[in-house]
XYZ file of C-alpha atoms in Angstrom:
310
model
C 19.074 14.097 8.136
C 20.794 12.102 10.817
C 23.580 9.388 10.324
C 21.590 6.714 11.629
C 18.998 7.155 9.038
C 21.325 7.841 6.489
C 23.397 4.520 6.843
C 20.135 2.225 7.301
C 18.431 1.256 4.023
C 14.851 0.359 6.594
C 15.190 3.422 8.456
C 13.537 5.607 6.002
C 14.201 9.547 6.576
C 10.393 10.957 6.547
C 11.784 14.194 5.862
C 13.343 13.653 2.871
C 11.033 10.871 1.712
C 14.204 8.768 1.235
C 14.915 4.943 1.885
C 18.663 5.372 1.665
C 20.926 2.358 0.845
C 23.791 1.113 3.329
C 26.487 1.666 1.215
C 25.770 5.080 -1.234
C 28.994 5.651 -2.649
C 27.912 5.697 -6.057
C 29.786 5.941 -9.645
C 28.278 8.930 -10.632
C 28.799 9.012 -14.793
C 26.791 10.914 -17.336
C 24.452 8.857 -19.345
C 23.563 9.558 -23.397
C 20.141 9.243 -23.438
C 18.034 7.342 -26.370
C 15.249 9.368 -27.309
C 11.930 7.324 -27.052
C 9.644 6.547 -30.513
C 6.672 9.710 -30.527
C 9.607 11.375 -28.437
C 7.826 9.690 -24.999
C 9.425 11.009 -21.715
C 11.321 7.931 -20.249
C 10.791 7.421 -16.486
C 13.709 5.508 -14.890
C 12.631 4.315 -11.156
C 14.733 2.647 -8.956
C 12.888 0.842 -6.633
C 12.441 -2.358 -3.923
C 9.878 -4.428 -3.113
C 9.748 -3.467 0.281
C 10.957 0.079 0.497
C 8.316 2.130 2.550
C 8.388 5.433 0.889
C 8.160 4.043 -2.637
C 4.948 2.252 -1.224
C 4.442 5.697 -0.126
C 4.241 7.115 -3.447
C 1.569 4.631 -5.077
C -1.053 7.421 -4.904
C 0.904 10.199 -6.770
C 2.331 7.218 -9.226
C -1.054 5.412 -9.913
C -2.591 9.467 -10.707
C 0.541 9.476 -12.861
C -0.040 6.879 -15.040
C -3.867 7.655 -15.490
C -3.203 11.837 -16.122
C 0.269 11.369 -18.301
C 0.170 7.281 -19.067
C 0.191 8.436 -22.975
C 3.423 10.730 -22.833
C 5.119 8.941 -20.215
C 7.109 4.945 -20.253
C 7.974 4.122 -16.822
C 10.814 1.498 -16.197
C 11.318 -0.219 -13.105
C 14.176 -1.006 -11.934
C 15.245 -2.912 -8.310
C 17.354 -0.902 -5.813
C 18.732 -4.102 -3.570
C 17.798 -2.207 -0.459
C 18.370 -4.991 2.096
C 21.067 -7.545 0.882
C 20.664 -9.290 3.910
C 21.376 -8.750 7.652
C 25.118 -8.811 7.956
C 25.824 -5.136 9.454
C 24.828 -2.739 12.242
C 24.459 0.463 11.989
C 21.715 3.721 12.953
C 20.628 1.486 15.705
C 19.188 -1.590 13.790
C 20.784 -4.829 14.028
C 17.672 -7.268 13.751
C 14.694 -7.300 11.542
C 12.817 -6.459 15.264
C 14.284 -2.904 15.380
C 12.082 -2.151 11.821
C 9.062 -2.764 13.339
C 8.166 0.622 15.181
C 9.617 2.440 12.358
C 7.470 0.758 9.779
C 4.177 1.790 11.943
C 5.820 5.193 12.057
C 6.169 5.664 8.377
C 2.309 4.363 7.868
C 1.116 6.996 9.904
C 3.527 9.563 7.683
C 2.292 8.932 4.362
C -1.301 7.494 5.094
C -1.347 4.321 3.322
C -1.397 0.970 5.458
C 1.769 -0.748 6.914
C 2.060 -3.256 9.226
C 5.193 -3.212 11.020
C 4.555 -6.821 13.020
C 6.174 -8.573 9.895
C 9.093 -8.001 10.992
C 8.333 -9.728 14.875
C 6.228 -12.332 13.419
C 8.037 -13.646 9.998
C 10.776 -11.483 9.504
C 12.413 -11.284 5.787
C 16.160 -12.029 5.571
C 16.738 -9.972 1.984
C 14.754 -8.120 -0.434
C 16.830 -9.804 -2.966
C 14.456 -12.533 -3.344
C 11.170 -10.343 -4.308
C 13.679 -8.014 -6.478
C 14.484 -11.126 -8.604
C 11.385 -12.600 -9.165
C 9.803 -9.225 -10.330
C 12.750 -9.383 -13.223
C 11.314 -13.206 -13.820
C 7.937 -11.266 -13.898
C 9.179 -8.643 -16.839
C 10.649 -11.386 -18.956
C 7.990 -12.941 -18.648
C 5.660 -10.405 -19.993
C 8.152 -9.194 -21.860
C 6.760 -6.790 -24.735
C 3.169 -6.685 -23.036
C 3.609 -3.235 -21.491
C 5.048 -5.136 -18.434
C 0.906 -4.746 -16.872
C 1.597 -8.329 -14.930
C 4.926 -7.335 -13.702
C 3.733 -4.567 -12.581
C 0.820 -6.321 -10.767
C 3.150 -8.567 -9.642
C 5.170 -5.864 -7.879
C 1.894 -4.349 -6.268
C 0.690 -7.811 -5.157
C 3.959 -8.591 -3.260
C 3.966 -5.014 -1.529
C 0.541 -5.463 -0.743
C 1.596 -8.848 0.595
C 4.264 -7.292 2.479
C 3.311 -4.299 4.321
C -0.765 -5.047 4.905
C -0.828 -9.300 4.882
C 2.452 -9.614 6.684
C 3.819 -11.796 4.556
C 7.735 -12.580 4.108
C 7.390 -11.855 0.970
C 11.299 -13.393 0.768
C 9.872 -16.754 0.444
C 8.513 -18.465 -2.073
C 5.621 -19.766 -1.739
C 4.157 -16.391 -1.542
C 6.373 -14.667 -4.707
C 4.591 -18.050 -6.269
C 1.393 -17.199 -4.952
C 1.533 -13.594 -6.268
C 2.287 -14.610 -9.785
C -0.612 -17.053 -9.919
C -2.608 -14.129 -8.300
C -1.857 -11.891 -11.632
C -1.711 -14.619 -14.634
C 2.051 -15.369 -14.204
C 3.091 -18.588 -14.905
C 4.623 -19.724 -11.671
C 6.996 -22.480 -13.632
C 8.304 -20.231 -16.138
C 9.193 -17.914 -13.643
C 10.854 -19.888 -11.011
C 13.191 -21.036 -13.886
C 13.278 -17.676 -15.111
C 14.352 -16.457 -11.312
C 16.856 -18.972 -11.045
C 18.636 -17.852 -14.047
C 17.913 -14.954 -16.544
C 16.453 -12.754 -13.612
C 19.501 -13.015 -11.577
C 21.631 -11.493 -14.167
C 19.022 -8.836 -14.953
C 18.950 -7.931 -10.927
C 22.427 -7.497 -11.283
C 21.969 -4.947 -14.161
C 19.890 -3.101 -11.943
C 22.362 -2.329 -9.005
C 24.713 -1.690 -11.633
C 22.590 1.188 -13.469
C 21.937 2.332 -10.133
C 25.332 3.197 -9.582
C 25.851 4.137 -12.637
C 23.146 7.141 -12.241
C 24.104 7.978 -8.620
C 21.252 6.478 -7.174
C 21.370 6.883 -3.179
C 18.223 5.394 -2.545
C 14.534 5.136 -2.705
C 12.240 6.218 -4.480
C 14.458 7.943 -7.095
C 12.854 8.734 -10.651
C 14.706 10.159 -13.817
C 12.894 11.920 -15.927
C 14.097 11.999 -19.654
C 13.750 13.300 -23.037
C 16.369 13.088 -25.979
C 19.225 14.695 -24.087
C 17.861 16.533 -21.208
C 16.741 14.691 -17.717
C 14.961 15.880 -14.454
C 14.915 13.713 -11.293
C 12.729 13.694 -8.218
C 14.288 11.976 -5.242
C 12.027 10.488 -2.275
C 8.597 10.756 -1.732
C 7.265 14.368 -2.434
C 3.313 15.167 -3.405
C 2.257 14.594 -7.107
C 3.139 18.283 -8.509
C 7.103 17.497 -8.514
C 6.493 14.687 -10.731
C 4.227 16.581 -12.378
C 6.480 19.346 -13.155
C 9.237 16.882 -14.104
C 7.391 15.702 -17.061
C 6.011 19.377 -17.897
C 9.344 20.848 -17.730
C 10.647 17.930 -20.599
C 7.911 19.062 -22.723
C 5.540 21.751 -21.590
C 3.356 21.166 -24.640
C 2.501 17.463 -22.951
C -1.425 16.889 -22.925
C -2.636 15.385 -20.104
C -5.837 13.053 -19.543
C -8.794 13.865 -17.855
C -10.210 10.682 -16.847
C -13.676 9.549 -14.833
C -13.187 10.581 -11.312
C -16.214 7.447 -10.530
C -15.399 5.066 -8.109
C -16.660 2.063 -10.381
C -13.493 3.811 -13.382
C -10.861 3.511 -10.369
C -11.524 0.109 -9.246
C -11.627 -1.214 -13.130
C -7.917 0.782 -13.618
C -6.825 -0.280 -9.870
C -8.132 -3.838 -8.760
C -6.911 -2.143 -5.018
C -6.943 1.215 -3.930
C -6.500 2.766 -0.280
C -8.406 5.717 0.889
C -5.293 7.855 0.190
C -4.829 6.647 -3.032
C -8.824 7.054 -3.639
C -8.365 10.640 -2.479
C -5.600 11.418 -4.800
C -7.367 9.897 -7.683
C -10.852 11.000 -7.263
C -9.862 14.183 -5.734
C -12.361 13.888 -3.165
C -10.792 15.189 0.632
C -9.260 12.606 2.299
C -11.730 11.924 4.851
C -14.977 12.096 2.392
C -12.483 9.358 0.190
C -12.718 6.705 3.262
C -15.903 7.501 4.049
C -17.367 7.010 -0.205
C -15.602 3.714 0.571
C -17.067 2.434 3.735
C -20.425 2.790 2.463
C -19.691 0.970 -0.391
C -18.043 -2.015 1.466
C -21.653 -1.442 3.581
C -23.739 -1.711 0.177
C -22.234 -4.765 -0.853
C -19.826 -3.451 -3.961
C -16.307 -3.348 -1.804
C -14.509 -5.474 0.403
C -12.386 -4.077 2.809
C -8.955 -5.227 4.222
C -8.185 -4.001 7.476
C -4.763 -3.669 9.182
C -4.216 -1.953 12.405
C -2.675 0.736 10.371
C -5.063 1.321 7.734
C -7.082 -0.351 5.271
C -7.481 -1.081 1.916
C -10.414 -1.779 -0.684
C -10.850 -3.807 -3.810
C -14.459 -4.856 -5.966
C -16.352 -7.467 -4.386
C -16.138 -10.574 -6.682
């Protein structure tokens, strides 16, 4: 890995799979677990709204959910990968530079990215996105966090397909409404309580020793794994077998009709991963049924995505 990429929390290393932050010096300490009721492996991921590689890893994580969803309690946490725009370093001093990159990384790990975001209405932070998805957890607060979590897909799919500054908001607004959020609650929520809970974030970040993004912690009463960057599904796989080998996983419908009703979205990568269908049968199951009526598809120069006609 080269310094540039290394100091530039856009310039995500392909190789490693790895949206590092600027600053990684991290307080590296070793954390007492609490074990989990049914003894449930705990997934820690730090993440940011608009890190690359973690949209990178929505395939493997969606199949995740749907193979180990029962064994497995995923919680997100927010990275703070771009505080704002107030260094230089690795080549990037404006939100121009990410552009290229951003088509680069698209091409990398298959799933659609639009880099022109970053010509057309560049975003200043991903502070603002990282705090109203902690608005969006209080808010569904002991509901298994399912509109948070479409909350945080909405906004990435705002992001990197819409091109949408996804830092202002009247789209973070337009998200929650999108999902069943209510959009008073959490502005008031993301001008207080969510600020303080963003802050908890960066601090258990450094805390683990967390470099950068996607990193996932894998752990079970006193023993952890950890998978850093993007990396195909059997790593996390083998994270969650090696906490407890005697884990049962789900076989679930493979149909395209089961997807869609567990997804409302899915790309032809992610439909690959999840159907198991080769990657270029996957698109091509979905293009008829956009032609048949069933689908509608969302194009980008990059890629596209489907969802169920309404």
């Amino acid at each position: 890995m080269n310094d540039n990429k290394t100091n530039n929390p856009l310039l995500c290393d392909i190789e490693t799979g790895m949206c590092e932050t600027p600053n990684n010096q991290t307080e590296q300490q070793t954390i007492k677990n609490t074990p989990l009721q049914g003894e449930k492996i705990k997934v820690v991921y730090f993440t940011d709204p608009i890190c690359s590689s973690c949209w990178g890893i929505e395939p493997q994580l969606r199949k995740l959910k749907l193979e180990y969803g029962l064994a497995i309690e995923i919680d997100y946490r927010m990275g703070g990968l771009l505080p704002d725009w107030n260094y230089n370093s690795g080549g990037i001093s404006k939100p121009a530079d990410v552009a290229h990159h951003w088509d680069e990384v698209s091409v990398h790990y298959d799933m659609p990215i639009d880099g022109d975001v970053w010509l057309e209405d560049p975003l200043s932070s991903s502070y603002p996105s990282s705090i109203a998805f902690k608005a969006a957890q209080i808010q569904d607060k002991n509901k298994n966090e399912d509109k948070a979590i479409a909350f945080l897909r909405v906004v990435r799919e705002m992001v990197f397909l819409e091109k949408k500054n996804i830092a202002k908001w009247e789209h973070l607004e337009a998200a929650a409404k999108q999902v069943g959020l209510d959009p008073i609650q959490l502005k008031a929520d993301y001008e207080g309580k969510a600020r303080i809970l963003f802050e908890e974030d960066l601090q258990l970040a450094r805390s683990y020793g967390v470099r950068g993004f996607p990193t996932l912690f894998f752990e079970r009463a006193e023993t952890r794994e950890f998978v850093y960057g993007t990396k195909p599904y059997p790593f996390y796989e083998t994270a969650i077998l090696t906490l407890n080998p005697q884990v049962q996983k789900l076989h679930y419908a493979k149909t395209w009709d089961y997807l869609f009703s567990a997804y409302p979205t899915l790309t032809a990568k992610e439909f690959a991963e999840l159907s198991g269908m080769p990657r270029a049968e996957s698109e091509q199951h979905l293009t008829q049924l956009t032609a048949g009526g069933i689908l509608l598809q969302t194009t980008t120069k990059n890629g596209s995505m489907w969802a169920l006609k309404k």
